Short mmCIF file of N, CA and C in Angstrom, two decimals:
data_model
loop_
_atom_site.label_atom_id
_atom_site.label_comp_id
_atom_site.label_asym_id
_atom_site.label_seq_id
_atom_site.Cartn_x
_atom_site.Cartn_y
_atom_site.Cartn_z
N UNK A 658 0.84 -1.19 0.00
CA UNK A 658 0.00 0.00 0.00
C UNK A 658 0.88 1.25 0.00
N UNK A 659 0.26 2.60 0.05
CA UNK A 659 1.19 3.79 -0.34
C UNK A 659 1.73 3.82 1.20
N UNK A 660 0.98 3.48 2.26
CA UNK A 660 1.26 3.99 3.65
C UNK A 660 2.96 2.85 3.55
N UNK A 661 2.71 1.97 3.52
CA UNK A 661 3.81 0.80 3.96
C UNK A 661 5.45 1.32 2.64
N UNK A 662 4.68 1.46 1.34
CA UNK A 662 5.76 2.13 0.51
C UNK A 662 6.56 3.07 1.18
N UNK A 663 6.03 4.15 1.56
CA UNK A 663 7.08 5.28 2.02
C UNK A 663 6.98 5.87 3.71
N UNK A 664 6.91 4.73 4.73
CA UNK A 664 7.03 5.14 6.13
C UNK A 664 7.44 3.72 6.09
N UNK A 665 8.66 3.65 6.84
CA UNK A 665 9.24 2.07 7.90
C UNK A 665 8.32 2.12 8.90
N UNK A 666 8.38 3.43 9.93
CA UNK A 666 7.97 3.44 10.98
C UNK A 666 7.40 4.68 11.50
N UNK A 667 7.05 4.43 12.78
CA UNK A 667 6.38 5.93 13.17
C UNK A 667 7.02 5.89 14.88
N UNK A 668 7.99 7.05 14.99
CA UNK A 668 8.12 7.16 16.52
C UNK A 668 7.51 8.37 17.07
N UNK A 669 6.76 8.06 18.28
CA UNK A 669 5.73 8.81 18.89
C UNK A 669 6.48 9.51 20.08
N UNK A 670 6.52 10.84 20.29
CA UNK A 670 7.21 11.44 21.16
C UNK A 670 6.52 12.02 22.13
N UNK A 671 5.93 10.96 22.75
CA UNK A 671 5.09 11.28 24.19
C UNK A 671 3.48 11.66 24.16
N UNK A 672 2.92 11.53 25.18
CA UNK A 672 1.43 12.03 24.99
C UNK A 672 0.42 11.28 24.19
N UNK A 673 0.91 10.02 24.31
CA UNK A 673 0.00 9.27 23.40
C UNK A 673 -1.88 9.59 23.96
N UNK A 674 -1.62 9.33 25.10
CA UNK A 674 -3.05 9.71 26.14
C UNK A 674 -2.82 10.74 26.61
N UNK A 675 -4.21 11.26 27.09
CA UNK A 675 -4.11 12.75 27.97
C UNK A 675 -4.06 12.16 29.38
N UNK A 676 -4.37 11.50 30.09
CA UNK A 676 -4.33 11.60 31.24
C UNK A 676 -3.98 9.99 32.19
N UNK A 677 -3.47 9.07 31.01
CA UNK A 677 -2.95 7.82 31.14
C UNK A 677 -3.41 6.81 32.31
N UNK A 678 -4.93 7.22 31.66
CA UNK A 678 -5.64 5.96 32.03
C UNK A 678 -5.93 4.46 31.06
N UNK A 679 -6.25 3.51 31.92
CA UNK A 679 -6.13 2.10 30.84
C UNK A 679 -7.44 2.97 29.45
N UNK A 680 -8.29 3.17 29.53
CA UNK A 680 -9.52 3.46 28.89
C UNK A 680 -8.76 4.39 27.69
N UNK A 681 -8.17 5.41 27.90
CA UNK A 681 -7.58 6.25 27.06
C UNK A 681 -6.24 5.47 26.22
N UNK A 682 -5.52 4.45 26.52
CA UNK A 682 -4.45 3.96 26.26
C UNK A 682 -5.49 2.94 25.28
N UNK A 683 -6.40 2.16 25.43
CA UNK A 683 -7.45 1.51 24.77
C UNK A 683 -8.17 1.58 23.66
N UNK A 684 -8.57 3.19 23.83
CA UNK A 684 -10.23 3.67 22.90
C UNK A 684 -9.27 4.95 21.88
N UNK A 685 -8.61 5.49 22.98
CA UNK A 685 -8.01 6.72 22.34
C UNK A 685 -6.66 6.73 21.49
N UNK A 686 -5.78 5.99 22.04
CA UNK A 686 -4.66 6.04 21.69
C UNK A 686 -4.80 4.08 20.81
N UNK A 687 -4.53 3.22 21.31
CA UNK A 687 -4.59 1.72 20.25
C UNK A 687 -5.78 1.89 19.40
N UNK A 688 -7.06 1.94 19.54
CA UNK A 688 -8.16 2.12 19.04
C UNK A 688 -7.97 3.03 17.45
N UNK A 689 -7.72 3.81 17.95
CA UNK A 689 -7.26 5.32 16.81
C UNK A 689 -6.45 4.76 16.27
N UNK A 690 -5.43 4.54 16.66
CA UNK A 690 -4.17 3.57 15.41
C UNK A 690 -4.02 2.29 14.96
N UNK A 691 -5.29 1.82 15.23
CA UNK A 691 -5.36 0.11 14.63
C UNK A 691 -5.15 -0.10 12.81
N UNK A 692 -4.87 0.79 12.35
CA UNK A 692 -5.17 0.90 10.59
C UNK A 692 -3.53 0.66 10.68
N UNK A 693 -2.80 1.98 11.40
CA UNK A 693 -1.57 2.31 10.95
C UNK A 693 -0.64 1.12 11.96
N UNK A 694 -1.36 0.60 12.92
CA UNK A 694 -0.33 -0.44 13.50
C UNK A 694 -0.39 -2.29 13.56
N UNK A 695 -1.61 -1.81 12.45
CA UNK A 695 -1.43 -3.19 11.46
C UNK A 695 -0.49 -3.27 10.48
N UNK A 696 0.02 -2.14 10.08
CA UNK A 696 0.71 -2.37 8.68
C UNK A 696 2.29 -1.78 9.24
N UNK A 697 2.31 -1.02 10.02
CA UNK A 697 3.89 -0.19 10.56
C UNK A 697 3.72 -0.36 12.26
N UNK A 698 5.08 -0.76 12.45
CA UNK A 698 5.46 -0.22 13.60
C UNK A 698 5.48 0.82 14.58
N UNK A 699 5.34 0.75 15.33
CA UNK A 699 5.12 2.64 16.03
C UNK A 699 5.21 2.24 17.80
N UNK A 700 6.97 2.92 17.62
CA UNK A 700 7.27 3.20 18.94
C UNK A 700 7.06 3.86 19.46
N UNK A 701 7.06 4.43 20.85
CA UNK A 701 6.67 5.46 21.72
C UNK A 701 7.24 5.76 22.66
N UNK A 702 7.28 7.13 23.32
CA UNK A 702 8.23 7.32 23.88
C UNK A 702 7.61 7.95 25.21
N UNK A 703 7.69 8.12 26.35
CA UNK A 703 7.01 8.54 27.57
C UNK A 703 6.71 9.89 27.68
N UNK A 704 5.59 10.29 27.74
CA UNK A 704 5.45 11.60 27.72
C UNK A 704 4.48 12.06 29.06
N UNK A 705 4.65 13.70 29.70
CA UNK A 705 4.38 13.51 31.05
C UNK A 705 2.47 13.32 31.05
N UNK A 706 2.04 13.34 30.30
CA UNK A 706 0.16 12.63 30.47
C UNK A 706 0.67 11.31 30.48
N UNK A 707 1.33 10.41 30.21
CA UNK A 707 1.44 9.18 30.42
C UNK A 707 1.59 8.70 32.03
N UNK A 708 1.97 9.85 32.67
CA UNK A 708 2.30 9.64 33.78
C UNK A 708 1.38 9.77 35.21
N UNK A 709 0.04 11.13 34.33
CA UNK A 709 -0.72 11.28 35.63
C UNK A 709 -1.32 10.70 35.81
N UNK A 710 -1.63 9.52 35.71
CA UNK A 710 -2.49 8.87 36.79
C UNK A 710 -1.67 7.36 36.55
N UNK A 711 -0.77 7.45 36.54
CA UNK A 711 0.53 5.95 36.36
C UNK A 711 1.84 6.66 36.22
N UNK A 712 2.12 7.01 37.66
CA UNK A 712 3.30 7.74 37.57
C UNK A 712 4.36 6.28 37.76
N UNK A 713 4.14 5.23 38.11
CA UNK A 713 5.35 4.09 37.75
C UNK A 713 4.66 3.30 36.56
N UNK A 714 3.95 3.89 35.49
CA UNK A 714 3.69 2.88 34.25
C UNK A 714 3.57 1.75 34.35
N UNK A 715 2.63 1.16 34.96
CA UNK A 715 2.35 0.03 35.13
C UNK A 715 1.22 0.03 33.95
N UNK A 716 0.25 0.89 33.46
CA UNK A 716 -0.65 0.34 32.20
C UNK A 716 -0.09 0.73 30.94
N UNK A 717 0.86 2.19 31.03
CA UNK A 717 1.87 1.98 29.72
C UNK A 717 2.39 0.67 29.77
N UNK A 718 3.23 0.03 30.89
CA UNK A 718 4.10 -1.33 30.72
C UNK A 718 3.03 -2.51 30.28
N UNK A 719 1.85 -2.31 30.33
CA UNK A 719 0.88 -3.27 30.28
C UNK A 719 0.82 -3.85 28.20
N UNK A 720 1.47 -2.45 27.82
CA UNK A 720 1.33 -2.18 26.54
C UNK A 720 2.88 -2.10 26.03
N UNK A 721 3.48 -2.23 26.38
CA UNK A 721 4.87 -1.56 25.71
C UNK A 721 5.97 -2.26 27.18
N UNK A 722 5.84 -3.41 27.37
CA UNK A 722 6.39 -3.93 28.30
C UNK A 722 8.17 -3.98 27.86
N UNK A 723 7.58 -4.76 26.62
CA UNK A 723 9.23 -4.85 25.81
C UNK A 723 9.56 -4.09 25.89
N UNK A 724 9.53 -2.72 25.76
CA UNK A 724 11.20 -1.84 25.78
C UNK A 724 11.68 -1.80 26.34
N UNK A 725 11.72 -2.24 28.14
CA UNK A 725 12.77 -2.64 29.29
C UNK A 725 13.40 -3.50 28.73
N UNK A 726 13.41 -4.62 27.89
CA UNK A 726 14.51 -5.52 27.55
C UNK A 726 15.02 -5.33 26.53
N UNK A 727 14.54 -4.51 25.67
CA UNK A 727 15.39 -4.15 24.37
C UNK A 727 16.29 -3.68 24.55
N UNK A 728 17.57 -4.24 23.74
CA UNK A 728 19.24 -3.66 24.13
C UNK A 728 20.11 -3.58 22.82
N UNK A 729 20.48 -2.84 23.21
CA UNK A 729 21.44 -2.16 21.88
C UNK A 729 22.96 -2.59 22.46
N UNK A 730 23.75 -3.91 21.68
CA UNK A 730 24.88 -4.23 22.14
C UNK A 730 24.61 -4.86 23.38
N UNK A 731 23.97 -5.34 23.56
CA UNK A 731 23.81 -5.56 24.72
C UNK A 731 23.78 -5.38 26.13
N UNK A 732 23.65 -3.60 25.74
CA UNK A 732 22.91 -2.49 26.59
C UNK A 732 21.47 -2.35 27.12
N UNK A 733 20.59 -2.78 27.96
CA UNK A 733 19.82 -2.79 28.01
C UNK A 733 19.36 -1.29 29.47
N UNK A 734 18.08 -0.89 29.26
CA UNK A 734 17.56 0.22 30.35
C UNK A 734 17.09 -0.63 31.61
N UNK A 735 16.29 -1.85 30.93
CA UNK A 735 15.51 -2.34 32.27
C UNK A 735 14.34 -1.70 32.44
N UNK A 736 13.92 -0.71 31.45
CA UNK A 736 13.02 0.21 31.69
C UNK A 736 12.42 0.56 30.86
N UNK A 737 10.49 0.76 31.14
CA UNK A 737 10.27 1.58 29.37
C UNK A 737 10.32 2.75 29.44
N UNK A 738 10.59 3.22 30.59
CA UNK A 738 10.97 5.08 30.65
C UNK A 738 12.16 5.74 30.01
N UNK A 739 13.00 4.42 29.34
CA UNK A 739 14.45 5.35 28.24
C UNK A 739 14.52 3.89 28.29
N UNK A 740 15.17 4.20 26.56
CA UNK A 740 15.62 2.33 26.05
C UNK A 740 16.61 2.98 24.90
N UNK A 741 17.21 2.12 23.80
CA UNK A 741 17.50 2.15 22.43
C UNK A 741 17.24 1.09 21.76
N UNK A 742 17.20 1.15 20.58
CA UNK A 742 17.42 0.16 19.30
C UNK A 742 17.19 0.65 18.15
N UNK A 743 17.80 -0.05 17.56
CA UNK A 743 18.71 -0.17 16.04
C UNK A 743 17.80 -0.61 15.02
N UNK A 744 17.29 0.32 14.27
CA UNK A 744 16.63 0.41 12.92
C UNK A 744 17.18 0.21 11.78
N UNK A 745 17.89 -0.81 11.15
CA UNK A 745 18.70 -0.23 10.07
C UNK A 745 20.06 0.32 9.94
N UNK A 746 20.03 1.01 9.33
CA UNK A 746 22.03 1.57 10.53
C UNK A 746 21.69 3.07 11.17
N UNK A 747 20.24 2.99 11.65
CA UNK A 747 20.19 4.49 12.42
C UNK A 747 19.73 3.69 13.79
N UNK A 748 20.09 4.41 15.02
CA UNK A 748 20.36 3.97 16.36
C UNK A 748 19.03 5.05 16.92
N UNK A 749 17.96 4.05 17.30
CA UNK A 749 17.39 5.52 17.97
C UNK A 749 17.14 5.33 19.40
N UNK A 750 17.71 6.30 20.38
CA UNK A 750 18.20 6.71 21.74
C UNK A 750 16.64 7.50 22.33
N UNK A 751 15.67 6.27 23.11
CA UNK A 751 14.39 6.88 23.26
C UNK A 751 15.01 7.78 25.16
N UNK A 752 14.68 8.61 25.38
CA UNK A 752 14.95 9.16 26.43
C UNK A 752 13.99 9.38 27.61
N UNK A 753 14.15 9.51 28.81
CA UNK A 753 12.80 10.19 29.72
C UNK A 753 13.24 11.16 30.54
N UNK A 754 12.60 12.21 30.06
CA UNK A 754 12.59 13.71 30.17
C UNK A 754 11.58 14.16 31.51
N UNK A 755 11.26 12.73 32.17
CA UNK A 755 10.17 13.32 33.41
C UNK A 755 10.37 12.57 34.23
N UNK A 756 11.98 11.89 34.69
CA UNK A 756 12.29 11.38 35.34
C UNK A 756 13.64 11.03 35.31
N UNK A 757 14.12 12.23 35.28
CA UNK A 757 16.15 12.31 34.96
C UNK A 757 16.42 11.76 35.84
N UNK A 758 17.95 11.03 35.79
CA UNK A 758 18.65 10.22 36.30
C UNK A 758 20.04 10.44 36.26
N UNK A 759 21.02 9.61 37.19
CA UNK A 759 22.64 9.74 37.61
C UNK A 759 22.38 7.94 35.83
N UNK A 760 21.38 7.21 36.35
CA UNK A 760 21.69 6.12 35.75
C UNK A 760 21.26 5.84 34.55
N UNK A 761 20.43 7.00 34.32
CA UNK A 761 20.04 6.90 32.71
C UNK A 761 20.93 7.72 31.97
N UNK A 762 21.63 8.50 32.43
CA UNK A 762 23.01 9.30 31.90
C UNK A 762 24.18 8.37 31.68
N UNK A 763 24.52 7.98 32.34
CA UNK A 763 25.28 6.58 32.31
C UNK A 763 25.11 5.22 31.62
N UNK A 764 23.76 5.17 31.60
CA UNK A 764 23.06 4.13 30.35
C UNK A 764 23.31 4.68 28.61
N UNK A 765 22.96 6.18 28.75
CA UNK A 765 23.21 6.95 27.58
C UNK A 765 24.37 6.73 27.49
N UNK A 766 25.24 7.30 28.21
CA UNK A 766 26.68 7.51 27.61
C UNK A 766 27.11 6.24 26.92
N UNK A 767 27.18 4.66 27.81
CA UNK A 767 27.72 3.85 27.20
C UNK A 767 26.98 3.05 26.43
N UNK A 768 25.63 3.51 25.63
CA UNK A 768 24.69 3.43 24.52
C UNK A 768 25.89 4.11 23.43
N UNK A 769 25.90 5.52 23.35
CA UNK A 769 26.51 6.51 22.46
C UNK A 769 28.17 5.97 22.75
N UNK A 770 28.89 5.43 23.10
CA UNK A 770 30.30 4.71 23.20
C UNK A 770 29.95 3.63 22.37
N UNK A 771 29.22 2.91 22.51
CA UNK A 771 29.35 1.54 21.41
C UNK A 771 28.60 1.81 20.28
N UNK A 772 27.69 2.52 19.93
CA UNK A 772 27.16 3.24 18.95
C UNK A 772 28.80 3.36 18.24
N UNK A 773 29.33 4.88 18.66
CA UNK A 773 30.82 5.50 18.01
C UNK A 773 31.74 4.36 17.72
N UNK A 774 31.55 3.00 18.29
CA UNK A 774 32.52 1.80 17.89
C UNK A 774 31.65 0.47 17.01
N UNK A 775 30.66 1.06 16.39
CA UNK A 775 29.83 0.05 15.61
C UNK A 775 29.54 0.66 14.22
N UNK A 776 30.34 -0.12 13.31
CA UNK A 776 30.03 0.42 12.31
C UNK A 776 28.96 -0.18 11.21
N UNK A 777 27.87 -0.55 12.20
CA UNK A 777 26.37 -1.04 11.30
C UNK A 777 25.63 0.73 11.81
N UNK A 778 25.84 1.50 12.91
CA UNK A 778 25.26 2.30 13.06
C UNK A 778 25.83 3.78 12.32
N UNK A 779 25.07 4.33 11.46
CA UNK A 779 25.57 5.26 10.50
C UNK A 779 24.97 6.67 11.32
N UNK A 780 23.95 6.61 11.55
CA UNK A 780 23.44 7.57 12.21
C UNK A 780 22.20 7.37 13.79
N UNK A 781 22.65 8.48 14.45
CA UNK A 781 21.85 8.66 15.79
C UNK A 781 20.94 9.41 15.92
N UNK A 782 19.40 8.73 16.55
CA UNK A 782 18.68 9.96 16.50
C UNK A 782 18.16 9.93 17.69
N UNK A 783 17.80 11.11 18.81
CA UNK A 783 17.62 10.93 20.25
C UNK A 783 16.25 11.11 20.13
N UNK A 784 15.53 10.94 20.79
CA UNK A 784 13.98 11.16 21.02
C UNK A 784 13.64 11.07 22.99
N UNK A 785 13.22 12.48 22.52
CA UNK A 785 12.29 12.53 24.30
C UNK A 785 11.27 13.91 24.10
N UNK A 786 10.77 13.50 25.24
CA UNK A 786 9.13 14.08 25.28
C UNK A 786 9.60 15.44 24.94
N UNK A 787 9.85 16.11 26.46
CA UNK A 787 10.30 17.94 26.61
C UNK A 787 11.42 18.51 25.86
N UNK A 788 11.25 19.54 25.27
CA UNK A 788 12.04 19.94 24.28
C UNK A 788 13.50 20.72 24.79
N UNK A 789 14.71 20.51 24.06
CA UNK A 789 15.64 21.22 24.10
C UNK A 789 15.33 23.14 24.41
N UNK A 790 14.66 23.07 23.87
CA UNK A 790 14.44 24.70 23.42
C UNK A 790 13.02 24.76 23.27
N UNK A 791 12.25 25.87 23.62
CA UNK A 791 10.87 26.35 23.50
C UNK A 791 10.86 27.82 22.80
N UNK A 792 10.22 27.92 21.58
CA UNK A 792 9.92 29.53 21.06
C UNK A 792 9.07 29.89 22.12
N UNK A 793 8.14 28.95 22.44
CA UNK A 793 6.57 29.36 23.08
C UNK A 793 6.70 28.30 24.51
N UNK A 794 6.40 28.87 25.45
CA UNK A 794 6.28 28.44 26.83
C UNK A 794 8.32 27.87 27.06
N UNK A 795 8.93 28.82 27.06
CA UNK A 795 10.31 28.82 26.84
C UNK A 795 10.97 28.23 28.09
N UNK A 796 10.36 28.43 29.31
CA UNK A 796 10.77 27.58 30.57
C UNK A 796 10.09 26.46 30.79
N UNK A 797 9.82 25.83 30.03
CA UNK A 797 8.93 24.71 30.40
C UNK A 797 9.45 23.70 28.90
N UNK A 798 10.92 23.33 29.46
CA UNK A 798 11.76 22.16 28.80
C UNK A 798 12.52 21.54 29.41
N UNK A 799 13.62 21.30 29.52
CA UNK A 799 14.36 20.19 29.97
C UNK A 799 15.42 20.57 30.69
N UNK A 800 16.14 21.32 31.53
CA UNK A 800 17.92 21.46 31.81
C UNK A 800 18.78 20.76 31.78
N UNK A 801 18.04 19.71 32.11
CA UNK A 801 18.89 17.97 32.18
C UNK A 801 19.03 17.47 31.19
N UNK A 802 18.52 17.73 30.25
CA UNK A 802 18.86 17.08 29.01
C UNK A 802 19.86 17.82 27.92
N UNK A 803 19.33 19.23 28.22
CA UNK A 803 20.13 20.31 27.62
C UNK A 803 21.63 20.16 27.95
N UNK A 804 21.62 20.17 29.32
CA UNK A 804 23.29 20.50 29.93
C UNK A 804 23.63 19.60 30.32
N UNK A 805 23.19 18.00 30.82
CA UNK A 805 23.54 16.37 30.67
C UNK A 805 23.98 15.66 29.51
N UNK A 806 22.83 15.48 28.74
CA UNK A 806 22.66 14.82 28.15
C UNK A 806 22.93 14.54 26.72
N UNK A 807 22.63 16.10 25.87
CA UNK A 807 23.29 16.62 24.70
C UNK A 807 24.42 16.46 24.73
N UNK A 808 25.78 17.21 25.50
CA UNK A 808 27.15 16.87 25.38
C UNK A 808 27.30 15.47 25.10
N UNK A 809 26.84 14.58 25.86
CA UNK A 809 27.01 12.92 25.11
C UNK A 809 26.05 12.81 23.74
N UNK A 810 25.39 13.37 23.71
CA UNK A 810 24.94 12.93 22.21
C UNK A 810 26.29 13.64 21.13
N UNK A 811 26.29 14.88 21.78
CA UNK A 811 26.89 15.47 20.79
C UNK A 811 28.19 14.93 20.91
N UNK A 812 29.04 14.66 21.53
CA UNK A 812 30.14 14.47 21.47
C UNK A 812 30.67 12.88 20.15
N UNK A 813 29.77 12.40 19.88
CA UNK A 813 29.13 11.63 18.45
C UNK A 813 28.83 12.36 17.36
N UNK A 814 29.79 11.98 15.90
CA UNK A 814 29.61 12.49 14.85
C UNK A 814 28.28 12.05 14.32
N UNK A 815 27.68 10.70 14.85
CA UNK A 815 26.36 9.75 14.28
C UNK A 815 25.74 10.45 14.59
N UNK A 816 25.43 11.28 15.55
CA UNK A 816 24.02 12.23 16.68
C UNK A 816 24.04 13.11 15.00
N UNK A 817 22.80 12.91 14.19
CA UNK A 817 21.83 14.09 13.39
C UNK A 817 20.50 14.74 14.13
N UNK A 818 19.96 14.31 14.83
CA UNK A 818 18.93 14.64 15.29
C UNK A 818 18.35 14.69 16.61
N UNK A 819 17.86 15.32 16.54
CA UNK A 819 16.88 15.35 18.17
C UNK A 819 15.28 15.73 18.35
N UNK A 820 14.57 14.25 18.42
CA UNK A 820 12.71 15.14 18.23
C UNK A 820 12.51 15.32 19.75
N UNK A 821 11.40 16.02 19.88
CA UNK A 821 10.79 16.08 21.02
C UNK A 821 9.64 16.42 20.53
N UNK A 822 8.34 16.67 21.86
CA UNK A 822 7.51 16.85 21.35
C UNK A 822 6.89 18.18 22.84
N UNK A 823 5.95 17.26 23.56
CA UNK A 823 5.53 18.13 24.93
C UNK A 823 4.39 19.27 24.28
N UNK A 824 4.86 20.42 24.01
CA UNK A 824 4.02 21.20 23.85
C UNK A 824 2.47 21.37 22.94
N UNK A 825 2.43 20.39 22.18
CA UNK A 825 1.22 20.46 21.55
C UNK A 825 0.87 21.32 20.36
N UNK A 826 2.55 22.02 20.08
CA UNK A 826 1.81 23.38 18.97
C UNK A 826 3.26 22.90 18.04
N UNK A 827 2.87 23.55 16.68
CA UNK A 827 3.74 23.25 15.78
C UNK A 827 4.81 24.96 15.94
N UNK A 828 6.02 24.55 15.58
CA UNK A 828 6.79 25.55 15.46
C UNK A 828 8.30 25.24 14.24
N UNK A 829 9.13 26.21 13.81
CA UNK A 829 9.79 26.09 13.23
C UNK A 829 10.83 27.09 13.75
N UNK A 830 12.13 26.72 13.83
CA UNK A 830 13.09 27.47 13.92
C UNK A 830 12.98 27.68 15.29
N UNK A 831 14.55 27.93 15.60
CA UNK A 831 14.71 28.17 16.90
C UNK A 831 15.59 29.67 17.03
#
């Protein structure tokens, strides 16, 4: 079909539900994408409505259990609140932006170390909810990720990208 021709996949950068109840994770969020996740894949990434009313994800994990064991090199999070894996030769580095860590920095770093020593991975792309930078609602992003977390991405020639999502409004340029 045209959808499967030109999309591998679809990664979702938080907010799948508004208020991350089972009913909304159900009707609103699987329900709504049963067309597109019959035919493509579609990862997701933790976003903070996922959290209010399952602030330890127990009905996200109900749904998306696997990404605690998915491991890149045999890096694994243990967690579906930040994971990686390997698409092809692009590496994508899912992050959680609503629950920084000493050990998810440390998970990152030696993610992005064997990444820089694997040469099936051509390119890196990070994904987390809250944004680097805001045009609009400008304090209400990340510090930890900004002044943590980036230097290890960046310090990788593979790192092209960085999505986020959080705010709900489209923008361009920073």
């Amino acid at each position: 079909s045209i959808l499967e021709d030109n999309v591998s996949m679809i990664m979702n950068v938080g907010d799948q539900v508004d208020s991350g109840s089972i009913r909304q994770y159900e009707f609103t969020h699987l329900y709504k994408s049963r067309e597109v996740m019959s035919k493509l894949p579609i990862m997701t990434c933790v976003g903070n409505h996922e959290l209010f009313k399952d602030p330890e994800l127990k009905l996200y994990d109900g749904h998306y259990a696997s990404y605690g064991n998915m491991d890149y090199q045999g890096i694994k999070s243990y967690t579906a609140f930040y994971y990686a894996y390997q698409a092809g030769p692009v590496l994508f580095i899912v992050l959680n932006t609503d629950g920084v860590s000493e050990q998810q920095k440390q998970w990152a770093k030696r993610v992005v170390e064997a990444a820089d020593k694997d040469a099936s991975v051509r390119f890196i792309i990070s994904v987390q909810h809250r944004p680097l930078y805001a045009e609009q609602w400008a304090s209400d992003t990340n510090p930890w990720m900004t002044n943590e977390i980036m230097p290890i991405l960046s310090s990788s020639k593979k790192h092209v990208l960085n999505c986020a999502g959080h705010h709900h409004l489209y923008a361009r340029g920073q």
